Amino acid sequence: MRAALDLASAATAWDDVPIGAVVLSADGEVIGSGSNVREHDGDPTGHAEMVAIREAATAVGEWRLSGCTLVVTLEPCTMCAGALVLARVATVVFGAWEPKTGAVGSLWDVVRDSRLNHRPEVYGGVLEAECAQLLRDFFGGQRD
């Protein structure tokens, strides 16, 4: 999560919401990483999770990320949760909960929907206070 927090801080350089993500292989090696790049790239799919998943898929040479873990500073949205299921990510670890758009337990629970063919394990609230503070600081600065 510390690596994801570092990546989240980097996103503020281009005025994007500070969210960071890393994908770990089954043996714990970082094979993908990303920060939010929606503003930087003008890409609505430029969420940290999507960037990290794409990089990890390139690293392993296929779309299946079986046995991998995604670590992200904020609870994934529906788009990212869907991508995690489709990529067959084994485990999702996130920091702060997102009651407005969270799709891994808060507003929805896409990743544990029994109708889907894959359901990753989920661990939420890891370094929650630090992850949430980064977002509060960013949005507080936007309102000043």
Short mmCIF file of C-alpha atoms in Angstrom, two decimals:
data_model
loop_
_atom_site.label_atom_id
_atom_site.label_comp_id
_atom_site.label_asym_id
_atom_site.label_seq_id
_atom_site.Cartn_x
_atom_site.Cartn_y
_atom_site.Cartn_z
CA MET A 1 0.00 0.00 0.00
CA ARG A 2 2.92 2.35 0.60
CA ALA A 3 3.91 2.04 -3.07
CA ALA A 4 0.32 2.81 -4.09
CA LEU A 5 0.31 5.87 -1.80
CA ASP A 6 3.50 7.13 -3.47
CA LEU A 7 1.88 6.72 -6.89
CA ALA A 8 -1.25 8.50 -5.67
CA SER A 9 0.80 11.52 -4.61
CA ALA A 10 2.34 11.68 -8.09
CA ALA A 11 -1.08 12.24 -9.67
CA THR A 12 -1.37 15.65 -8.02
CA ALA A 13 1.43 16.89 -10.31
CA TRP A 14 -1.10 16.99 -13.16
CA ASP A 15 -4.09 17.98 -10.98
CA ASP A 16 -5.64 14.54 -10.97
CA VAL A 17 -7.36 12.85 -8.03
CA PRO A 18 -4.57 11.21 -6.02
CA ILE A 19 -5.19 7.52 -6.44
CA GLY A 20 -2.44 4.96 -6.94
CA ALA A 21 -2.43 1.24 -7.67
CA VAL A 22 0.01 -1.63 -8.01
CA VAL A 23 -0.47 -5.17 -9.28
CA LEU A 24 1.58 -7.88 -7.61
CA SER A 25 2.31 -11.25 -9.18
CA ALA A 26 1.58 -14.43 -7.23
CA ASP A 27 5.13 -14.29 -5.85
CA GLY A 28 4.83 -10.65 -4.74
CA GLU A 29 6.69 -8.92 -7.57
CA VAL A 30 5.27 -5.58 -8.78
CA ILE A 31 4.25 -6.18 -12.40
CA GLY A 32 2.04 -3.15 -12.91
CA SER A 33 1.59 0.27 -11.41
CA GLY A 34 -0.41 3.37 -12.10
CA SER A 35 -1.72 6.72 -10.97
CA ASN A 36 -4.88 8.43 -12.09
CA VAL A 37 -4.21 9.98 -15.53
CA ARG A 38 -7.71 11.10 -16.53
CA GLU A 39 -6.73 14.78 -16.57
CA HIS A 40 -3.20 14.22 -17.84
CA ASP A 41 -4.24 11.99 -20.76
CA GLY A 42 -7.80 13.24 -21.26
CA ASP A 43 -8.89 9.62 -20.87
CA PRO A 44 -12.07 8.75 -18.95
CA THR A 45 -10.72 5.23 -18.39
CA GLY A 46 -7.44 6.58 -16.97
CA HIS A 47 -8.07 5.31 -13.46
CA ALA A 48 -5.05 4.10 -11.49
CA GLU A 49 -6.42 0.54 -11.42
CA MET A 50 -6.88 0.42 -15.19
CA VAL A 51 -3.37 1.76 -15.82
CA ALA A 52 -1.88 -0.82 -13.44
CA ILE A 53 -3.94 -3.69 -14.89
CA ARG A 54 -2.89 -2.81 -18.46
CA GLU A 55 0.77 -2.66 -17.45
CA ALA A 56 0.50 -5.98 -15.60
CA ALA A 57 -1.17 -7.67 -18.58
CA THR A 58 1.65 -6.44 -20.81
CA ALA A 59 4.21 -7.74 -18.31
CA VAL A 60 2.71 -11.24 -18.20
CA GLY A 61 1.86 -11.30 -21.90
CA GLU A 62 -1.85 -12.03 -21.56
CA TRP A 63 -5.07 -10.59 -20.19
CA ARG A 64 -5.52 -13.13 -17.41
CA LEU A 65 -3.99 -11.95 -14.15
CA SER A 66 -4.75 -15.14 -12.24
CA GLY A 67 -2.99 -15.29 -8.89
CA CYS A 68 -2.31 -11.53 -8.92
CA THR A 69 -3.22 -8.96 -6.29
CA LEU A 70 -4.28 -5.38 -6.96
CA VAL A 71 -3.48 -2.87 -4.21
CA VAL A 72 -5.18 0.52 -4.58
CA THR A 73 -5.59 3.54 -2.32
CA LEU A 74 -9.35 3.94 -2.89
CA GLU A 75 -12.17 1.43 -3.26
CA PRO A 76 -12.58 0.71 -7.00
CA CYS A 77 -15.52 2.07 -9.00
CA THR A 78 -17.81 -0.10 -11.14
CA MET A 79 -15.58 0.16 -14.23
CA CYS A 80 -12.49 -0.88 -12.33
CA ALA A 81 -14.29 -3.58 -10.34
CA GLY A 82 -15.59 -5.05 -13.59
CA ALA A 83 -12.10 -5.01 -15.09
CA LEU A 84 -10.73 -6.80 -12.02
CA VAL A 85 -13.30 -9.56 -12.43
CA LEU A 86 -12.68 -9.85 -16.17
CA ALA A 87 -8.90 -9.97 -15.65
CA ARG A 88 -9.34 -12.75 -13.06
CA VAL A 89 -7.39 -10.83 -10.39
CA ALA A 90 -7.25 -13.08 -7.32
CA THR A 91 -7.19 -10.47 -4.57
CA VAL A 92 -8.14 -6.81 -4.19
CA VAL A 93 -6.68 -4.74 -1.36
CA PHE A 94 -7.82 -1.14 -0.98
CA GLY A 95 -7.31 1.72 1.45
CA ALA A 96 -10.16 4.21 1.80
CA TRP A 97 -13.81 3.30 1.35
CA GLU A 98 -15.76 5.25 -1.30
CA PRO A 99 -19.42 5.51 -0.25
CA LYS A 100 -20.45 7.52 -3.34
CA THR A 101 -19.07 5.31 -6.13
CA GLY A 102 -17.44 2.28 -4.50
CA ALA A 103 -18.19 -1.03 -6.17
CA VAL A 104 -16.31 -3.39 -3.85
CA GLY A 105 -18.66 -3.25 -0.89
CA SER A 106 -19.80 0.35 -0.32
CA LEU A 107 -22.41 1.32 -2.89
CA TRP A 108 -22.23 -1.90 -4.92
CA ASP A 109 -20.34 -5.17 -4.58
CA VAL A 110 -19.52 -6.05 -8.17
CA VAL A 111 -16.54 -8.26 -7.36
CA ARG A 112 -18.49 -10.58 -5.07
CA ASP A 113 -21.64 -10.90 -7.17
CA SER A 114 -22.43 -14.63 -7.22
CA ARG A 115 -23.73 -14.37 -10.78
CA LEU A 116 -20.26 -13.67 -12.12
CA ASN A 117 -17.74 -16.35 -13.06
CA HIS A 118 -14.92 -14.96 -10.92
CA ARG A 119 -14.92 -13.42 -7.45
CA PRO A 120 -11.65 -12.11 -5.99
CA GLU A 121 -10.94 -11.95 -2.28
CA VAL A 122 -11.29 -8.42 -0.91
CA TYR A 123 -9.50 -6.65 1.94
CA GLY A 124 -10.63 -3.08 2.55
CA GLY A 125 -9.48 -0.38 4.92
CA VAL A 126 -5.72 -1.02 4.67
CA LEU A 127 -3.95 2.19 5.76
CA GLU A 128 -7.39 3.74 5.43
CA ALA A 129 -6.61 6.92 7.39
CA GLU A 130 -3.56 7.76 5.25
CA CYS A 131 -5.35 7.02 1.99
CA ALA A 132 -8.39 9.09 3.00
CA GLN A 133 -6.23 12.01 4.21
CA LEU A 134 -4.51 12.26 0.82
CA LEU A 135 -7.93 12.66 -0.81
CA ARG A 136 -9.15 15.15 1.81
CA ASP A 137 -6.03 17.26 1.30
CA PHE A 138 -6.49 17.23 -2.48
CA PHE A 139 -10.16 18.13 -2.45
CA GLY A 140 -9.66 20.68 0.33
CA GLY A 141 -7.17 22.45 -1.93
CA GLN A 142 -9.69 22.40 -4.78
CA ARG A 143 -12.23 24.26 -2.64
CA ASP A 144 -9.90 26.97 -1.31
#
